[in-house]
Short mmCIF file of C-alpha atoms in Angstrom, two decimals:
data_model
loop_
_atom_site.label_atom_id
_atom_site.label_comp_id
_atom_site.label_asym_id
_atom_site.label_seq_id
_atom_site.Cartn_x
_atom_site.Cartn_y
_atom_site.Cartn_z
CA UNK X 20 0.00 0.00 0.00
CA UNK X 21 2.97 2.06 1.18
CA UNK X 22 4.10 1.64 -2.63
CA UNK X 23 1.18 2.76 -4.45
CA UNK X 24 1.07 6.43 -1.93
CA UNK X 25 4.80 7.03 -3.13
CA UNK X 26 3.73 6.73 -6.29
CA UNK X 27 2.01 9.27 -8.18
CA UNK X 28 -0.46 8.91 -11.35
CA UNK X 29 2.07 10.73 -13.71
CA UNK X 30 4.61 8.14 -12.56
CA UNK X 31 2.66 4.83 -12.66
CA UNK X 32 1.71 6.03 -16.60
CA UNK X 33 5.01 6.59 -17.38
CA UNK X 34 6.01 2.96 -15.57
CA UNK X 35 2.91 1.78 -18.01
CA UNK X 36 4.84 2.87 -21.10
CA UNK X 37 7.63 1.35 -20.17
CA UNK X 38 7.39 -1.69 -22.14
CA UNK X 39 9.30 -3.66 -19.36
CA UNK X 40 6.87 -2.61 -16.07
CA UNK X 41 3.71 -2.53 -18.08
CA UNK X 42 2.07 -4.95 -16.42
CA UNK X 43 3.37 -3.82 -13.04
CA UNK X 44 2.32 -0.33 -13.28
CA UNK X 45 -1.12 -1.29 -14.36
CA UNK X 46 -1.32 -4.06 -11.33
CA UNK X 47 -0.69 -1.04 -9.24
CA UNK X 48 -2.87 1.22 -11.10
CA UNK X 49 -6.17 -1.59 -10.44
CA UNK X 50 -4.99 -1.68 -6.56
CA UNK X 51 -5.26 2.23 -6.40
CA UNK X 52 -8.77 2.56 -7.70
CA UNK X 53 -10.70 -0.82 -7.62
CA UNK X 54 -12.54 0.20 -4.51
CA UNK X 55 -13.35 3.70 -5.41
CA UNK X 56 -14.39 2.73 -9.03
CA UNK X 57 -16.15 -0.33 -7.68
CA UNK X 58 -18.69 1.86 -5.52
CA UNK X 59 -19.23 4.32 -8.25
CA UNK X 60 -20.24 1.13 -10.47
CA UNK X 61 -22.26 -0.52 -7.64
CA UNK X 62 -24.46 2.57 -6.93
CA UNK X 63 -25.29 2.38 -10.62
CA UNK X 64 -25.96 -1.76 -11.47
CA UNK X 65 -26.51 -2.45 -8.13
CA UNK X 66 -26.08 -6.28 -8.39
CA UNK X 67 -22.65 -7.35 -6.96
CA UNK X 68 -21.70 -9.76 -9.85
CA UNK X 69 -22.98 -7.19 -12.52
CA UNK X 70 -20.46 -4.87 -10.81
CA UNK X 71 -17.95 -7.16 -10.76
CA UNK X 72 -18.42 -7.63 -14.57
CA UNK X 73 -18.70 -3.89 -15.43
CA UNK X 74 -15.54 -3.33 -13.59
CA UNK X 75 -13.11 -5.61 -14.89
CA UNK X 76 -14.63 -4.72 -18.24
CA UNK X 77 -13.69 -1.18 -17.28
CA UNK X 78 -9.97 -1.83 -16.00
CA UNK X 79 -9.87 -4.10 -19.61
CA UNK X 80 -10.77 -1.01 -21.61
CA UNK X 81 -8.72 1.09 -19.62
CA UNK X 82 -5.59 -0.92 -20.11
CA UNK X 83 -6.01 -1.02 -23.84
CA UNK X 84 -6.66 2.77 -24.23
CA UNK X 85 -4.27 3.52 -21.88
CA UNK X 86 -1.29 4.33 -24.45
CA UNK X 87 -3.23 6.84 -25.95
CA UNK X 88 -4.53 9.04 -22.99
CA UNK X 89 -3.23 12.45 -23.38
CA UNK X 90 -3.20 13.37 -19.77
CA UNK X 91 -5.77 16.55 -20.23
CA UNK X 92 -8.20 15.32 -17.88
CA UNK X 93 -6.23 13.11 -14.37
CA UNK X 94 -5.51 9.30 -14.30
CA UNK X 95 -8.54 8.77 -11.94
CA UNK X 96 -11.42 11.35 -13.70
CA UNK X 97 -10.74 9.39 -16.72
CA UNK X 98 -11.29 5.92 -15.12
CA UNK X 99 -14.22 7.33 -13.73
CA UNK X 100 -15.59 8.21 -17.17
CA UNK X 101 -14.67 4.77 -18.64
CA UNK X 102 -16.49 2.93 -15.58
CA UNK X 103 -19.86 5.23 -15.97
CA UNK X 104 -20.03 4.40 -20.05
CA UNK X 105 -19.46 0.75 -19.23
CA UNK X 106 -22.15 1.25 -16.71
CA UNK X 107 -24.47 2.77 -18.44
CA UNK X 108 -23.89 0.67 -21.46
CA UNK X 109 -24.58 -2.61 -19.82
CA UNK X 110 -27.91 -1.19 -17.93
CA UNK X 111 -28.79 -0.36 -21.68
CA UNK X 112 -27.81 -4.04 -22.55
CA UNK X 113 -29.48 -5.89 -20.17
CA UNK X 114 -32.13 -3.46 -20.91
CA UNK X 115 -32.36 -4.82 -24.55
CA UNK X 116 -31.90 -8.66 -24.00
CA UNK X 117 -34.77 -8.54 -21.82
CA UNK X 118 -36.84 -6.32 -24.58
CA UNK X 119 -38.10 -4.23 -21.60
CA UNK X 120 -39.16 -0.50 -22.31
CA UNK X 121 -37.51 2.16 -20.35
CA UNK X 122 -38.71 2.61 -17.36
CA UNK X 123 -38.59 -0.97 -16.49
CA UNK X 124 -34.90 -0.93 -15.72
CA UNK X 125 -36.54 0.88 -12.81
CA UNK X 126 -38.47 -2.46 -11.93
CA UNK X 127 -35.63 -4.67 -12.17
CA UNK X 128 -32.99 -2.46 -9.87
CA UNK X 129 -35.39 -2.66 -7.51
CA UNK X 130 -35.57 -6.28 -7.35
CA UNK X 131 -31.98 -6.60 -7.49
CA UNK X 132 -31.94 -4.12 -4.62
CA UNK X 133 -34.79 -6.54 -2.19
CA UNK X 134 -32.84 -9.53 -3.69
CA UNK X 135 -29.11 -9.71 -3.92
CA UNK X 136 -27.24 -11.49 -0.99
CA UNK X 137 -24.68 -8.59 -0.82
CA UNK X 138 -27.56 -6.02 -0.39
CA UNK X 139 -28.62 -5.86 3.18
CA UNK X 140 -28.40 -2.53 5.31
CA UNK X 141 -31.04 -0.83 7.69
CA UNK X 142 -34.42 0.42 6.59
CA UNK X 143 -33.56 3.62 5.84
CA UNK X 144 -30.76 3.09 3.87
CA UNK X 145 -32.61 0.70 1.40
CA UNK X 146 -36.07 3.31 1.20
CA UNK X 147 -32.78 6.16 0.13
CA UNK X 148 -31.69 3.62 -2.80
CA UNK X 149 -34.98 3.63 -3.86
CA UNK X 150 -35.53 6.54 -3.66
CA UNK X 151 -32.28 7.28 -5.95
CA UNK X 152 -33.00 4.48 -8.29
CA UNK X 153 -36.48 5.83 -9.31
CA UNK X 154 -34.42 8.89 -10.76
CA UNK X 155 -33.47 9.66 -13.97
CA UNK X 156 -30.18 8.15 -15.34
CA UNK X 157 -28.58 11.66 -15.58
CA UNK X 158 -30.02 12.76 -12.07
CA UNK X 159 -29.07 10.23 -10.39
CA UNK X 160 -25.37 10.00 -11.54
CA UNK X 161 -25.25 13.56 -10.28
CA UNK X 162 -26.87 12.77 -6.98
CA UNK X 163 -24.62 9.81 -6.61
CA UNK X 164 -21.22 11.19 -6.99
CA UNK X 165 -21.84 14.79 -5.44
CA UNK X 166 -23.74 13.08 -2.58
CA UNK X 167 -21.68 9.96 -1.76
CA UNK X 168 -18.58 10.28 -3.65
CA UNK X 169 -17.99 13.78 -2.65
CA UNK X 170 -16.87 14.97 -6.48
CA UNK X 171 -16.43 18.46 -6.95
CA UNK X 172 -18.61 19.65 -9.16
CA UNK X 173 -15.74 20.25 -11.83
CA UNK X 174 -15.05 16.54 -11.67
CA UNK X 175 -18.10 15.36 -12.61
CA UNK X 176 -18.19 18.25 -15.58
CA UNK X 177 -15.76 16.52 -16.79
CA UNK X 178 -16.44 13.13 -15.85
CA UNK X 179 -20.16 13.74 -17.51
CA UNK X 180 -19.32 16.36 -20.18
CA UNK X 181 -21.53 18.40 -18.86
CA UNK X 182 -21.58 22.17 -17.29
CA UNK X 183 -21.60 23.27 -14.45
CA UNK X 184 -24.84 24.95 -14.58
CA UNK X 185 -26.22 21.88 -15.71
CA UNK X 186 -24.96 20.19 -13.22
CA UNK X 187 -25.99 21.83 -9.92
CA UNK X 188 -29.87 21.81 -11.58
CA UNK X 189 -29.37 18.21 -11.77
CA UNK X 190 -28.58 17.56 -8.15
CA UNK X 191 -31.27 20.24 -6.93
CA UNK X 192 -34.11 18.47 -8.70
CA UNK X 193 -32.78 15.11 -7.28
CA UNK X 194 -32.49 16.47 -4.03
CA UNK X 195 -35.86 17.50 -4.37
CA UNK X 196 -37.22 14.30 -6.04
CA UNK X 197 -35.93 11.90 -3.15
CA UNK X 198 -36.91 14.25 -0.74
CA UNK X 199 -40.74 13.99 -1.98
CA UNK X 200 -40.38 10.07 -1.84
CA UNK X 201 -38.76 9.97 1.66
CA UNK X 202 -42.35 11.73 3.06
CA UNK X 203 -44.46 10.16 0.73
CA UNK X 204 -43.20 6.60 1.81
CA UNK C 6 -9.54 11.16 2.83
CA UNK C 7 -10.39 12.94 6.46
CA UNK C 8 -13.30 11.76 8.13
CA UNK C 9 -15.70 14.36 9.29
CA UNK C 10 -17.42 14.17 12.88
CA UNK C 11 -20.69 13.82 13.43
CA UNK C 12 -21.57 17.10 14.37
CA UNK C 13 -19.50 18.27 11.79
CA UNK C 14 -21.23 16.56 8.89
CA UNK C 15 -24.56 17.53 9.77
CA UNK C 16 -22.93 21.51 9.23
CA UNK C 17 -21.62 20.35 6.32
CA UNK C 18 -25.01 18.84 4.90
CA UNK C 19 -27.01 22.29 6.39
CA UNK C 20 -24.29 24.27 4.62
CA UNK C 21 -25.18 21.98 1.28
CA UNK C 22 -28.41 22.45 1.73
CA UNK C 23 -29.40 18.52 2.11
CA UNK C 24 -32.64 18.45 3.28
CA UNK C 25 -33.45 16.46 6.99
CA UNK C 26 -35.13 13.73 5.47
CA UNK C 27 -32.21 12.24 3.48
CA UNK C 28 -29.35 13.46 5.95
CA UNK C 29 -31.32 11.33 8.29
CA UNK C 30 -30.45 8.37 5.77
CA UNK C 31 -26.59 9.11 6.44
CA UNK C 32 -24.43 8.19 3.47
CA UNK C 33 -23.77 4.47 4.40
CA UNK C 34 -24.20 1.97 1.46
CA UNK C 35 -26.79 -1.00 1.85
CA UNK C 36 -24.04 -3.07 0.03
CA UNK C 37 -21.64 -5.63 1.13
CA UNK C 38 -18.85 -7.85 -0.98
CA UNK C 39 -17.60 -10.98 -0.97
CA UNK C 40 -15.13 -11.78 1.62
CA UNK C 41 -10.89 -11.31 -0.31
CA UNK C 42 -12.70 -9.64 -3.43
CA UNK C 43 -10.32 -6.66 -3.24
CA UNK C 44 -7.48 -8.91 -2.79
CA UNK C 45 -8.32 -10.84 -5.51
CA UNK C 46 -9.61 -8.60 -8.34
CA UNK C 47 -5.89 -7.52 -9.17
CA UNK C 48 -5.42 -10.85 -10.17
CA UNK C 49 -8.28 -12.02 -11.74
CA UNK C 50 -7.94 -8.88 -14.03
CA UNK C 51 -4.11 -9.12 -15.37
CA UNK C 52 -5.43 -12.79 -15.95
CA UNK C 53 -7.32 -11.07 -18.54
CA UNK C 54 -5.58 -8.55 -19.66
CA UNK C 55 -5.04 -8.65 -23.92
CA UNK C 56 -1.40 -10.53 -24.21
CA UNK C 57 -1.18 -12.12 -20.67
CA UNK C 58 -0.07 -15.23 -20.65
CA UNK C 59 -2.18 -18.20 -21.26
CA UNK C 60 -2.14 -22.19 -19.95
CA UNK C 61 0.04 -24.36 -22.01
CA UNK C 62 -2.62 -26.40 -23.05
CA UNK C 63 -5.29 -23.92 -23.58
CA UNK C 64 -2.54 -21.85 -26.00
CA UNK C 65 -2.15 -24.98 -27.60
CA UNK C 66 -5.08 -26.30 -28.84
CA UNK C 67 -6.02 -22.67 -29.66
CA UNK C 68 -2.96 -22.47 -32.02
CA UNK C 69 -3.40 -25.82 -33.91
CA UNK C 70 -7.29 -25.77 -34.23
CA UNK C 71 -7.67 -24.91 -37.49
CA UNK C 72 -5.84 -28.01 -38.63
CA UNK C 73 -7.74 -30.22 -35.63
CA UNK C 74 -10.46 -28.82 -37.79
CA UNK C 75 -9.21 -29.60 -41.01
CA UNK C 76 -7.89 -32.95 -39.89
CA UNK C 77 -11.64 -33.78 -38.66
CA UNK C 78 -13.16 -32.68 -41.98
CA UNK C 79 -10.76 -35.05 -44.05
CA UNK C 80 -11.62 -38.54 -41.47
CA UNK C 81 -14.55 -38.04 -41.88
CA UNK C 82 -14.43 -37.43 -45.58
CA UNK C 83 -12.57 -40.74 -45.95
CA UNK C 84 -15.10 -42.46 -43.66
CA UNK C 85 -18.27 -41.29 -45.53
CA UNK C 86 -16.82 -42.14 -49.14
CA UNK C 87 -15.39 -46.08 -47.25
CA UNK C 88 -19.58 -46.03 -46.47
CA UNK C 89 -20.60 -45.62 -49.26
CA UNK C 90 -18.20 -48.27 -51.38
CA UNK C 91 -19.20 -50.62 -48.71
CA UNK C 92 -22.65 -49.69 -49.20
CA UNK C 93 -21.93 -50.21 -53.44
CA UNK C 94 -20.01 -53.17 -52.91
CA UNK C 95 -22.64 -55.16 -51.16
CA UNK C 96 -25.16 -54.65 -53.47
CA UNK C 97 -26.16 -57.77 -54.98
CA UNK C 98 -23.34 -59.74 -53.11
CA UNK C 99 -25.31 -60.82 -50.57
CA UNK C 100 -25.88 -59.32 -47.64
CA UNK C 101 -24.15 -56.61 -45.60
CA UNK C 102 -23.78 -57.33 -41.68
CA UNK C 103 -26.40 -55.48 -40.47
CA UNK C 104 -28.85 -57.14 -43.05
CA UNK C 105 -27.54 -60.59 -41.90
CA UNK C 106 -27.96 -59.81 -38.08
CA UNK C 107 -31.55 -58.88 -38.63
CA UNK C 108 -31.95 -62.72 -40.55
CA UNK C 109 -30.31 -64.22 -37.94
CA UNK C 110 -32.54 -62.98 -35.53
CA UNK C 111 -35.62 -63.30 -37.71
CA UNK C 112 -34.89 -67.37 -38.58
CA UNK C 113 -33.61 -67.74 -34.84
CA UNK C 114 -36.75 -66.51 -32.87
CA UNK C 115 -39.78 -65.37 -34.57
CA UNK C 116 -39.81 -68.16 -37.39
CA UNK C 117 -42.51 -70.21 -35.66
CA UNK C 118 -43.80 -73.93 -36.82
CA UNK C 119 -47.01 -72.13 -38.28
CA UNK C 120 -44.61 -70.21 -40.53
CA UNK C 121 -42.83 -73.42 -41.40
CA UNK C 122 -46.12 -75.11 -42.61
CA UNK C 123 -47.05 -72.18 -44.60
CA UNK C 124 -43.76 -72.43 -46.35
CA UNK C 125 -43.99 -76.12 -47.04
CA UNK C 126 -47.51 -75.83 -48.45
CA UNK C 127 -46.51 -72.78 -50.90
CA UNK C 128 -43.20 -74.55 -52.06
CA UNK C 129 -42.92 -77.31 -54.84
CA UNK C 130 -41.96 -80.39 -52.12
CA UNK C 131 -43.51 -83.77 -52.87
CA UNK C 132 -45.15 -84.76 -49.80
CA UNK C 133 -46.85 -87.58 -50.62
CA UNK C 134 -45.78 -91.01 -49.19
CA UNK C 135 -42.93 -92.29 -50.55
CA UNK C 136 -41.38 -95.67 -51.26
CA UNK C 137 -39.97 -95.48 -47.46
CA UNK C 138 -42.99 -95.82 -46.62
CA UNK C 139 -43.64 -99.12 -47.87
CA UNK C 140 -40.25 -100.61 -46.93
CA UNK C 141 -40.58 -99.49 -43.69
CA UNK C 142 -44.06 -101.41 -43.26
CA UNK C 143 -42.08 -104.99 -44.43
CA UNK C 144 -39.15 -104.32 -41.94
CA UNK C 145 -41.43 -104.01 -38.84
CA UNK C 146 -43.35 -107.15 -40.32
CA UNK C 147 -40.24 -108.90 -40.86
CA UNK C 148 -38.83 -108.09 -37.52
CA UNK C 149 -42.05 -109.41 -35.83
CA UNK C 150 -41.89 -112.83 -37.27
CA UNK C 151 -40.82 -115.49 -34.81
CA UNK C 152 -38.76 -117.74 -37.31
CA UNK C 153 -35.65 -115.45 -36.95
CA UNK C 154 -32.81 -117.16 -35.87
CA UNK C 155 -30.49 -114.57 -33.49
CA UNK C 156 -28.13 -117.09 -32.83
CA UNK C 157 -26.58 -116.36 -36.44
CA UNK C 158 -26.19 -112.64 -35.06
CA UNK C 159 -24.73 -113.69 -31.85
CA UNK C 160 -21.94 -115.90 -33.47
CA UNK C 161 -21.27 -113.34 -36.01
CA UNK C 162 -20.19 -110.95 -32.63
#
């Protein structure tokens, strides 16, 4: 752990183009950001083994575009933006295999949520998923990383592609939108 | 990343303007993982990394399958053409083994006495009595005469 502190994005991409530590430096890469990038993906899927998936598919893609990332945006904003697309994409997916319209997604998260032996916690936690689940897609990737990742909202600009503007509208009317379901329920 | 107090947080949240009802939900997860997964992930993902190494075997067979392929296609080339001249060869020679299992087993158990009359009485045998017949009547009457001598017989063994 001590390792991966000392060593800073800029470095463990350079290490990656090194032909010789490749590997290494992309071991150490997965050990600095499998947790964080594993939450983001979890609070999206849901399911434990769909996360799983998404995730490795993400590190996959990561490793193979990883020789052409121009260092405009940082190592970890750019993972982040990998991991939501993969997300999102395999919600779509699952989405189509199943031929369900739209909204269902909304359904089958839910079940997922009351279902999935790594998804216990207390009553209000679950009624708060819910709650964020019943969002829309955009809305609720806000909500998630402003309200439990703690991303500034320049991050998630750039993680989203989205302004700023945009972005703080998005989180109000989520804010909002849970809020309404918390007294409803 | 610092942790916040309690009391702390709940400024924080008033400062953000997070309304009672979900700051009273905290921002704990309702999720769990398996027990090792972070340990393991590392792993599991260079295992599939594009250009990792593979198993011997698995490398292997992957390399050489088109000719396992190609070798398949050709054995079984040769053993549909070796059918068929089998097949041509046979014809009108009698028959092939499968033909004389299922005559076997059709003479051997289902050919019935019935059957066997039926045959008889549609074929061209002679069954009237024959001249055996007749000879056999004059043995048994010669046999049952009392002037036969056996002592002949006897001497002659």
């Amino acid at each position: 752990m001590d390792r991966l502190a000392d060593l800073s994005d800029k470095e463990l991409i350079r290490q990656f183009r090194e032909n010789r530590k490749r590997n290494y430096a992309f071991n150490l890469i997965i050990r600095k950001y499998q947790e964080r990038l594993y939450w983001h993906i979890r609070k999206i899927v849901i399911s434990h083994d769909d996360t799983d998936d998404v995730l490795q598919n993400t590190f996959i893609k990561a490793f193979e575009a990883l020789d052409r990332f121009r260092e405009d945006s940082s190592l970890f904003t750019w993972l982040y933006r990998i991991a939501t697309n993969e997300s999102l994409s395999f919600l779509k997916k699952k989405r189509t295999r199943y031929f369900l319209p739209i909204g269902e997604n909304l359904n089958q998260l839910e079940n997922t949520l009351e279902s999935d032996a790594y998804c216990s916690g207390d009553e209000i936690q679950m009624k708060l998923q819910k709650a964020i689940i019943r969002l829309p897609e955009k809305q609720r990737l806000v909500f998630n990383m402003k309200y439990f990742d703690a991303l500034k909202y320049e991050e998630i600009s750039e993680i989203l592609k989205t302004s700023v503007g945009a972005l703080k509208a998005s989180y109000h009317h989520a804010m909002k939108k849970i809020e309404q379901y918390l007294t409803d329920e | 990343m610092k942790k916040l107090s309690k009391d702390r947080r709940y400024i924080k949240m008033k400062q953000e303007n997070i309304p009672d009802k979900i700051q009273a939900s905290g921002k704990k997860l309702p999720f769990a993982v398996p027990d090792s997964y972070f340990e393991n992930l590392p792993g599991i993902i260079q295992g599939r990394l594009p250009g990792s190494r593979k198993p011997f075997f698995t490398s292997m067979v992957r390399a050489v399958r088109p000719q396992l392929a190609l070798a398949a296609m050709f054995i079984g080339l040769i053993a549909v053409g070796y059918a068929g001249f089998r097949i041509l060869s046979n014809n009108g020679n009698g028959l092939g083994g499968d033909e004389l299992v299922e005559a076997i087993e059709y003479f051997g158990y289902d050919f019935d006495d019935e059957m066997l009359i039926s045959a008889i009485i549609e074929s061209d045998i002679d069954l009237s009595p024959g001249p055996f017949e007749t000879q056999t009547d004059e043995i048994i009457q010669y046999l049952s005469e009392d002037e036969i001598d056996f002592s002949g017989l006897l001497n002659d063994f």
